[in-house]
Amino acid sequence: MQTRRQFLRAAAVIAVAPHLLAEPEKEIWLNDVHSQLNRTRVRALLTPRTRDELVDAVRVGSRRNLPISIAGCRHSMGGQQFVSDGICIDIRGLARVLNFDRERGLIEAEAGIQWPELIRAYLEMQRDSIQQWGIAQKQTGADTFTLGGSLSSNVHGRGLTMKPLISNVEVFTLINAKGEAVRCSRTENEELFRLAIGGYGLFGLISSVTLRLAPRRKLRRVVALVEASNLAKRFEERIAQNFLYGDFQFSVDEKSPGFLQHGIFSCYQPIEDRGPAIAEKKLRDDDWLELLCLAYTDRAKAFKRYSDYYLSTNGQTYWSDTNQLSAYLPNYAQKLREQIGGEESSLIITEIYVPRVSLADFLKLAAELLRSNGTTVIYGTVRLIEKDDESFLAWAKESYACVIFNLLTAHTPAGIEASAHSFRGLIDLAITRRGNYYLTYHKFATAEQLTACYPQFKEFLELKKKFDPTERFQSDWYRYYRQVFAS
Ligand SMILES: Cc1cc2nc3c(=O)[nH]c(=O)nc-3n(C[C@H](O)[C@H](O)[C@H](O)COP(=O)(O)OP(=O)(O)OC[C@H]3O[C@@H](n4cnc5c(N)ncnc54)[C@H](O)[C@@H]3O)c2cc1C
């Protein structure tokens, strides 16, 4: 273990690019936003603002033989964006739109751009058009995600018939460990294209991305209360009726028989594009905080209030892209503690995939498991995903139903282990149904679970070494799995 003095001396050594170094005179600790459970000390936090500075930042790491991690908005929860005692490159300073081909609906932007800025920029550029382009999908639940972080996790939204984000990526530029720019697409450096999307920053730094947009559509929201026992069928009906987006937000009241079984089914149907979209009823940040507060203290009431609100929005109209924007309170855990007290806690998410035929059965057993473990679920949804046949570490191995759980987690070893235990139980339920789980949220799965879900993981690590033999790009997440597979 280094003393503080040794650590600061080492940190000072890399002051070769002082304009890129943030506060080298102090220890630098970083953490993820949502769970706040990945506090990591780094030697330097570099915040490049141009492509040249980005290349410089990578070269700083090579010259000093220090590992580099890449961070976007820091929402991953398994240490994917930080490497202990290494350099962290924060990509958010590179956030310009570089090119917009309005004929073909292709937009190129720097990888540090976040969804709201991207949407704002293309809407501004299309003010004069009747037929507009918009993003096909983004994550739900928050907006502050970078394009680079989104590609590296190969994210998805709530499209009813969509594949993960890789399906919307045309080409991207990667800065490799030597500081060279490599263009990756389905026809150039195709192997890297498949590895870096969903590759958690281990193959180089994505500096810019060209996304394929979709025609921007006006949609009507159709809301109903539905039972999980016929949810798969209800999704099928909506798809047959050409609805484009949808999800099922389930009851989190573990004391009621409706726990995970009863929920709000909201789907979005394209309608005539002319005229403005009208969504008068909206939840403001204060409403969200109040709902979250209720979910901590009285989940029956929280679900009732939330479902009443949703039902009251039946028929409201939205645009297909801006409808995917969601409120998020980055300091929710602190605010809730101020309001309701209690020990330090936060939410950890997990996302489980099951074949759609097994959805009802999975939700039934998941409810039993979570009840018997005494686990508190604060929020959860079900969505759909189509099979990803492109990315190397594909999580959407089949066309699945995706089940998302936000678990309340006390910040004590016992509290964290209790959530981890429930996550492992849920993953087992998925595995016995030929399902899968998402790697972005935590690293609680056992080695056996990881291998069952991602049999290609060992090869993934070998390919990482092939493309990055000096292991310049690392993360604590990578180091953890490297060790798991070394033993
Ligand atoms: C509240 C919440 C809601 C969410 N909802 C969804 C959802 O609906 N659907 C979904 O799919 N996911 C969802 N996620 C997960 C989220 O999409 C991913 O964790 C995403 O990677 C976060 O983007 P970020 O900008 O915060 O990246 P970070 O967490 O900072 O980084 C993520 C990964 O990308 C790498 N990376 C970042 N930038 C670059 C770059 N330029 N080049 C190379 N590698 C890079 C990092 O090294 C890291 O491995 C959610 C997460 C939270 C906390």
XYZ file of C-alpha atoms and ligand atoms in Angstrom:
540
model
C 0.000 0.000 0.000
C 1.435 3.395 -0.995
C 1.663 6.229 1.484
C -0.161 9.416 0.545
C 3.213 11.141 -0.111
C 4.362 8.331 -2.481
C 1.026 8.434 -4.258
C 1.159 12.200 -4.799
C 4.791 12.001 -6.012
C 3.738 9.389 -8.588
C 0.779 11.515 -9.595
C 3.029 14.539 -10.082
C 5.324 12.567 -12.423
C 2.691 12.507 -15.114
C 2.310 16.246 -15.266
C 3.614 16.164 -18.838
C 0.358 17.557 -20.120
C -0.548 19.962 -17.327
C -3.474 21.444 -19.202
C -5.048 17.998 -19.194
C -4.561 17.256 -15.529
C -7.289 18.072 -13.044
C -6.130 18.962 -9.545
C -2.957 16.814 -9.448
C -2.060 18.262 -6.041
C -4.926 16.358 -4.351
C -5.861 12.695 -4.189
C -8.544 11.994 -6.764
C -11.448 9.720 -5.910
C -14.165 8.872 -8.428
C -17.448 7.034 -8.027
C -20.394 5.832 -10.074
C -23.506 8.006 -9.992
C -26.401 5.666 -9.288
C -25.170 3.206 -6.662
C -22.230 5.216 -5.295
C -20.597 1.898 -4.475
C -17.536 2.048 -6.719
C -15.296 4.613 -5.044
C -11.926 4.408 -6.795
C -8.684 6.341 -6.364
C -6.969 7.345 -9.602
C -3.653 9.038 -10.281
C -4.995 11.523 -12.742
C -8.247 12.608 -14.244
C -7.726 13.901 -17.768
C -10.409 15.988 -19.408
C -9.480 16.469 -23.077
C -11.539 18.878 -25.156
C -10.202 18.159 -28.641
C -9.167 15.102 -30.668
C -5.493 16.127 -30.325
C -5.802 16.388 -26.569
C -7.453 12.981 -26.537
C -4.523 11.459 -28.412
C -2.122 13.275 -26.022
C -4.005 11.827 -23.086
C -3.583 8.268 -24.419
C 0.118 8.926 -25.044
C 0.569 10.186 -21.474
C -0.532 6.738 -20.339
C 1.842 4.956 -22.736
C 4.841 7.137 -21.861
C 4.325 6.621 -18.154
C 3.246 3.009 -18.535
C 0.033 3.630 -16.636
C -3.270 1.918 -17.347
C -6.044 4.075 -18.745
C -9.751 3.843 -18.078
C -12.377 5.752 -20.025
C -15.336 7.404 -18.347
C -18.465 8.940 -19.782
C -21.208 9.921 -17.342
C -20.144 7.185 -14.864
C -23.409 5.258 -14.710
C -21.894 1.765 -14.982
C -21.952 0.057 -11.619
C -19.278 -2.635 -11.845
C -16.137 -0.483 -12.034
C -16.025 -0.529 -15.860
C -15.101 3.170 -16.097
C -12.350 3.378 -13.434
C -8.980 1.712 -12.898
C -7.400 1.954 -9.457
C -4.220 4.038 -9.458
C -4.404 4.570 -13.209
C -5.380 7.436 -15.459
C -9.046 8.138 -16.063
C -9.915 9.935 -19.289
C -13.232 11.738 -18.952
C -14.600 11.998 -22.468
C -17.421 14.461 -21.819
C -15.441 17.470 -23.100
C -15.677 16.085 -26.650
C -19.314 16.787 -27.345
C -19.711 18.415 -30.757
C -21.875 17.323 -33.644
C -19.455 16.939 -36.548
C -21.653 16.177 -39.504
C -25.300 15.617 -40.372
C -26.290 13.971 -43.640
C -29.928 14.983 -43.836
C -30.502 12.992 -47.000
C -29.575 9.692 -45.437
C -30.294 10.396 -41.755
C -26.700 9.871 -40.629
C -25.325 12.007 -37.814
C -21.707 12.065 -36.675
C -20.896 13.338 -33.192
C -18.023 13.239 -30.752
C -18.345 10.368 -28.292
C -18.657 12.554 -25.184
C -21.946 14.030 -26.335
C -24.970 13.215 -24.146
C -28.392 12.393 -25.557
C -30.140 15.711 -24.754
C -27.391 17.719 -26.494
C -27.474 15.436 -29.515
C -31.268 15.699 -29.814
C -31.206 19.467 -29.317
C -28.546 19.845 -32.025
C -30.297 17.828 -34.741
C -33.704 19.377 -34.014
C -32.142 22.814 -34.405
C -30.575 21.780 -37.723
C -33.945 20.479 -39.007
C -36.134 23.384 -37.914
C -37.105 24.010 -41.529
C -38.074 20.374 -42.344
C -41.491 18.788 -42.153
C -40.065 15.293 -42.271
C -37.447 15.044 -39.570
C -34.952 12.462 -38.325
C -34.603 11.393 -34.707
C -32.747 8.806 -32.653
C -34.282 5.354 -32.782
C -33.443 4.478 -29.188
C -31.619 5.501 -26.062
C -31.651 4.247 -22.484
C -34.670 5.011 -20.324
C -34.548 6.095 -16.669
C -31.974 8.861 -17.217
C -30.533 10.975 -20.050
C -27.021 11.817 -18.982
C -25.329 9.039 -20.870
C -22.572 9.656 -23.384
C -22.630 8.193 -26.849
C -19.279 6.480 -26.120
C -20.584 4.914 -22.895
C -23.743 3.837 -24.716
C -21.825 2.126 -27.515
C -19.411 0.476 -25.114
C -22.312 -1.119 -23.217
C -24.355 -1.703 -26.396
C -27.442 -0.263 -24.746
C -31.116 -0.469 -25.583
C -34.306 1.482 -25.059
C -37.949 0.449 -25.045
C -38.403 -0.316 -28.740
C -40.791 -3.218 -29.280
C -38.936 -4.686 -32.249
C -35.442 -3.251 -31.966
C -32.020 -4.809 -31.611
C -29.499 -3.173 -29.243
C -27.741 0.075 -30.194
C -25.175 -1.635 -32.447
C -27.965 -1.865 -35.016
C -28.043 1.967 -35.171
C -24.271 2.441 -35.505
C -22.850 3.059 -38.953
C -19.188 3.716 -38.158
C -16.981 4.997 -35.335
C -13.397 6.108 -34.843
C -11.310 4.424 -32.186
C -8.047 5.787 -30.759
C -5.852 2.778 -30.012
C -3.084 2.413 -27.401
C -0.535 3.924 -29.807
C -2.689 6.991 -30.244
C -3.640 6.026 -33.817
C -7.142 6.649 -35.167
C -8.837 3.501 -36.527
C -12.103 3.643 -38.476
C -14.429 0.767 -37.584
C -17.550 -0.254 -39.464
C -19.117 -3.368 -40.912
C -16.648 -3.172 -43.798
C -13.508 -1.654 -42.202
C -11.873 -3.267 -39.162
C -15.023 -5.297 -38.753
C -13.644 -7.405 -35.888
C -12.935 -4.292 -33.806
C -16.377 -2.951 -34.669
C -17.948 -6.073 -33.171
C -15.635 -6.101 -30.148
C -15.630 -2.428 -29.141
C -19.426 -2.106 -29.236
C -20.336 -3.775 -25.968
C -16.588 -4.026 -25.188
C -16.604 -1.738 -22.124
C -13.750 0.527 -23.200
C -11.145 -2.235 -23.395
C -10.242 -1.897 -27.083
C -9.510 1.819 -27.248
C -11.132 5.160 -26.942
C -14.104 5.835 -29.184
C -13.665 9.441 -30.290
C -16.602 9.873 -32.685
C -19.640 7.911 -33.798
C -21.935 8.022 -36.821
C -25.444 6.991 -35.847
C -28.189 6.023 -38.262
C -31.313 7.959 -37.298
C -34.925 6.906 -37.829
C -37.807 8.976 -39.201
C -39.125 11.080 -36.321
C -42.718 10.051 -35.609
C -45.603 11.409 -33.621
C -46.930 8.789 -31.207
C -49.985 8.254 -29.066
C -49.527 6.684 -25.629
C -51.983 3.874 -24.870
C -52.058 2.785 -21.231
C -53.709 -0.205 -19.548
C -53.342 -2.213 -16.368
C -52.220 -5.722 -17.288
C -51.341 -9.022 -15.608
C -47.962 -10.660 -16.147
C -49.678 -13.961 -16.974
C -50.710 -12.608 -20.380
C -48.075 -9.916 -20.856
C -46.173 -11.720 -23.618
C -49.422 -11.977 -25.589
C -50.250 -8.298 -24.985
C -46.820 -7.315 -26.325
C -47.411 -9.469 -29.411
C -50.766 -7.782 -30.053
C -49.207 -4.328 -29.835
C -46.470 -5.316 -32.259
C -49.068 -6.660 -34.685
C -50.874 -3.284 -34.402
C -47.598 -1.527 -35.393
C -46.910 0.066 -32.032
C -43.235 1.115 -31.902
C -42.334 1.397 -28.221
C -43.666 0.031 -24.960
C -43.026 -1.309 -21.499
C -44.658 -2.865 -18.450
C -43.905 -1.202 -15.114
C -44.735 -3.725 -12.422
C -46.036 -3.372 -8.888
C -43.226 -3.316 -6.332
C -45.522 -3.917 -3.372
C -44.158 -7.199 -2.034
C -47.097 -7.528 0.385
C -49.650 -7.661 -2.400
C -50.389 -10.646 -4.696
C -49.748 -8.219 -7.565
C -46.026 -7.970 -6.734
C -44.262 -8.262 -10.148
C -47.563 -9.684 -11.514
C -49.633 -6.597 -12.002
C -48.444 -3.521 -13.858
C -48.917 -0.528 -16.113
C -48.595 -1.439 -19.741
C -47.829 1.648 -21.850
C -47.306 1.420 -25.574
C -46.791 4.040 -28.256
C -48.590 3.995 -31.594
C -47.558 6.114 -34.590
C -50.204 8.630 -35.671
C -50.512 11.393 -38.256
C -47.368 13.558 -37.928
C -48.972 16.961 -38.526
C -49.510 19.324 -35.587
C -47.813 19.542 -32.221
C -47.516 16.674 -29.741
C -49.698 17.284 -26.682
C -48.638 15.871 -23.337
C -50.053 18.189 -20.710
C -49.587 15.888 -17.771
C -45.964 15.445 -16.811
C -44.033 14.549 -13.702
C -41.626 17.220 -12.467
C -38.455 16.488 -10.478
C -40.335 17.116 -7.204
C -43.024 14.598 -8.189
C -40.366 11.996 -8.941
C -38.728 12.567 -5.593
C -42.063 12.214 -3.836
C -42.807 8.984 -5.706
C -39.377 7.628 -4.892
C -39.883 8.560 -1.267
C -43.170 6.625 -1.273
C -41.501 3.643 -2.922
C -39.097 3.529 0.032
C -41.796 3.891 2.670
C -45.154 2.682 1.290
C -44.877 0.694 -1.929
C -48.617 -0.027 -2.217
C -49.320 3.705 -2.252
C -46.383 4.387 -4.567
C -47.672 1.948 -7.175
C -51.248 3.260 -6.884
C -50.150 6.852 -7.311
C -47.841 5.999 -10.210
C -50.390 3.872 -12.051
C -53.104 6.509 -11.570
C -50.789 9.088 -13.072
C -49.954 6.853 -16.025
C -53.604 5.988 -16.693
C -54.406 9.705 -16.721
C -51.905 10.178 -19.567
C -53.651 7.666 -21.831
C -54.030 9.278 -25.262
C -51.355 11.943 -24.799
C -49.095 12.431 -27.796
C -45.318 12.589 -27.959
C -42.446 12.679 -30.440
C -40.636 9.400 -30.842
C -37.239 10.768 -29.762
C -38.024 13.311 -27.028
C -40.474 10.826 -25.540
C -37.456 8.727 -24.613
C -36.027 11.478 -22.410
C -36.531 10.794 -18.707
C -36.123 12.723 -15.487
C -33.303 11.570 -13.235
C -32.123 12.903 -9.883
C -28.404 12.183 -9.649
C -28.343 12.915 -5.903
C -31.542 10.978 -5.152
C -29.956 8.852 -2.410
C -28.808 11.879 -0.445
C -32.129 13.692 -0.879
C -34.093 10.680 0.295
C -31.896 10.310 3.326
C -32.518 13.932 4.191
C -36.266 13.293 3.956
C -36.695 9.863 5.476
C -33.458 9.278 7.385
C -32.119 5.752 7.853
C -28.775 4.224 7.037
C -26.776 5.099 3.932
C -28.240 3.269 0.962
C -28.780 3.492 -2.796
C -30.195 1.463 -5.659
C -28.395 -1.169 -7.670
C -29.939 -2.234 -10.946
C -29.917 -5.577 -12.650
C -31.365 -6.595 -15.959
C -32.321 -10.179 -16.651
C -33.292 -11.650 -20.015
C -35.611 -14.576 -20.573
C -37.204 -16.101 -23.663
C -40.639 -14.517 -23.969
C -42.424 -17.827 -23.496
C -40.852 -18.039 -20.020
C -41.668 -14.483 -18.946
C -44.744 -15.182 -16.810
C -43.100 -18.146 -15.127
C -39.918 -16.133 -14.461
C -41.827 -13.216 -12.910
C -43.731 -15.594 -10.642
C -40.582 -17.291 -9.364
C -38.706 -13.965 -9.133
C -41.460 -12.607 -6.877
C -41.144 -15.661 -4.607
C -37.372 -15.381 -4.516
C -37.311 -11.671 -3.712
C -39.980 -12.063 -1.037
C -38.195 -14.945 0.622
C -34.899 -13.000 0.587
C -36.612 -9.963 2.135
C -35.423 -7.841 -0.816
C -36.932 -4.403 -1.413
C -37.609 -3.610 -5.065
C -38.014 0.116 -5.626
C -38.777 0.075 -9.321
C -38.922 -2.393 -12.194
C -39.986 -2.802 -15.795
C -40.272 -5.332 -18.575
C -39.342 -4.539 -22.168
C -38.479 -6.467 -25.326
C -35.298 -6.894 -27.334
C -34.564 -8.520 -30.669
C -31.568 -10.795 -31.147
C -28.186 -9.077 -31.644
C -26.245 -11.081 -34.223
C -23.353 -8.630 -34.499
C -21.577 -7.680 -31.269
C -18.998 -10.137 -29.923
C -20.174 -10.019 -26.317
C -23.850 -9.926 -27.284
C -26.226 -9.970 -24.337
C -29.310 -10.239 -26.556
C -28.439 -13.787 -27.620
C -32.083 -14.396 -28.531
C -35.192 -12.276 -28.857
C -35.846 -11.835 -25.175
C -38.079 -10.158 -22.647
C -35.902 -7.868 -20.491
C -36.755 -7.590 -16.810
C -35.187 -4.720 -14.876
C -35.003 -4.512 -11.088
C -33.797 -1.593 -8.943
C -32.952 -3.048 -5.533
C -32.606 -0.994 -2.379
C -29.140 -1.677 -1.024
C -27.781 -0.668 2.359
C -24.174 0.495 2.195
C -22.882 -2.126 4.594
C -21.109 -5.383 3.713
C -24.246 -7.309 4.749
C -26.527 -4.986 2.746
C -24.434 -5.302 -0.405
C -24.165 -9.068 -0.024
C -27.951 -9.323 0.414
C -28.532 -7.586 -2.949
C -25.756 -9.617 -4.588
C -27.393 -12.816 -3.304
C -30.747 -11.824 -4.824
C -29.099 -10.856 -8.125
C -27.392 -14.248 -8.281
C -30.732 -15.943 -7.550
C -32.380 -14.026 -10.399
C -29.530 -14.931 -12.766
C -29.969 -18.610 -11.871
C -33.670 -18.375 -12.700
C -32.684 -16.889 -16.073
C -30.029 -19.524 -16.779
C -32.431 -22.415 -16.223
C -34.697 -20.764 -18.823
C -31.868 -20.200 -21.377
C -31.801 -16.534 -20.501
C -29.018 -14.077 -19.747
C -28.102 -10.970 -17.729
C -26.557 -7.571 -18.518
C -22.897 -6.941 -17.661
C -23.160 -3.191 -17.182
C -24.712 -3.126 -13.739
C -22.507 -5.096 -11.338
C -20.024 -7.961 -11.111
C -21.865 -10.078 -8.578
C -22.415 -13.074 -10.873
C -20.324 -16.144 -10.040
C -17.702 -17.359 -12.511
C -20.028 -20.273 -13.387
C -22.924 -17.915 -14.071
C -20.745 -15.660 -16.206
C -19.476 -18.624 -18.232
C -22.973 -20.046 -18.654
C -24.270 -16.705 -19.934
C -21.203 -15.549 -21.875
C -19.325 -18.705 -22.993
C -17.253 -16.452 -25.264
C -15.925 -14.380 -22.346
C -12.524 -16.112 -22.183
C -12.034 -15.512 -25.893
C -13.123 -11.905 -25.368
C -10.245 -11.494 -22.886
C -7.811 -13.116 -25.335
C -8.937 -10.795 -28.126
C -8.527 -7.826 -25.819
C -4.859 -8.853 -25.383
C -4.508 -9.322 -29.142
C -5.700 -5.787 -29.904
C -4.163 -4.162 -26.822
C -1.080 -6.289 -25.959
C 0.241 -3.805 -23.376
C -3.180 -3.734 -21.699
C -3.164 0.044 -21.833
C -6.947 0.183 -21.517
C -8.076 -1.336 -18.263
C -10.709 -1.026 -15.602
C -11.294 -2.576 -12.208
C -14.057 -4.559 -13.886
C -11.520 -5.951 -16.410
C -8.945 -6.714 -13.710
C -11.557 -8.622 -11.745
C -12.525 -10.857 -14.662
C -8.931 -11.252 -15.838
C -8.172 -12.724 -12.443
C -11.295 -14.909 -12.432
C -10.230 -16.478 -15.726
C -6.540 -16.704 -14.798
C -7.281 -19.049 -11.911
C -30.559 5.047 -13.973
C -29.981 4.202 -15.058
C -30.786 3.804 -16.116
C -30.259 3.010 -17.129
N -31.075 2.621 -18.148
C -30.586 1.827 -19.114
C -31.412 1.398 -20.190
O -32.583 1.741 -20.254
N -30.872 0.623 -21.148
C -29.554 0.245 -21.124
O -29.112 -0.451 -22.025
N -28.744 0.643 -20.125
C -29.230 1.414 -19.131
N -28.408 1.821 -18.137
C -26.985 1.429 -18.191
C -26.207 2.499 -18.964
O -26.740 2.621 -20.232
C -24.767 2.134 -19.175
O -24.174 1.928 -17.930
C -23.986 3.182 -19.981
O -22.757 2.674 -20.310
C -23.737 4.427 -19.238
O -23.160 5.424 -20.064
P -22.140 6.444 -19.415
O -21.937 7.579 -20.338
O -22.545 6.760 -18.021
O -20.809 5.558 -19.421
P -19.829 5.124 -18.245
O -20.574 4.410 -17.190
O -18.978 6.242 -17.826
O -18.940 4.075 -19.056
C -19.521 2.876 -19.498
C -18.510 2.012 -20.221
O -18.206 2.624 -21.455
C -16.807 2.870 -21.565
N -16.666 4.111 -22.305
C -17.229 5.313 -22.021
N -16.926 6.200 -22.976
C -16.142 5.560 -23.866
C -15.500 5.940 -25.071
N -15.605 7.160 -25.568
N -14.755 5.027 -25.723
C -14.651 3.763 -25.251
N -15.228 3.353 -24.125
C -15.978 4.234 -23.442
C -16.302 2.902 -20.144
O -14.940 2.582 -20.069
C -17.181 1.873 -19.488
O -16.684 0.599 -19.715
C -28.898 2.608 -17.102
C -28.085 3.005 -16.028
C -28.618 3.787 -15.006
C -27.748 4.186 -13.860
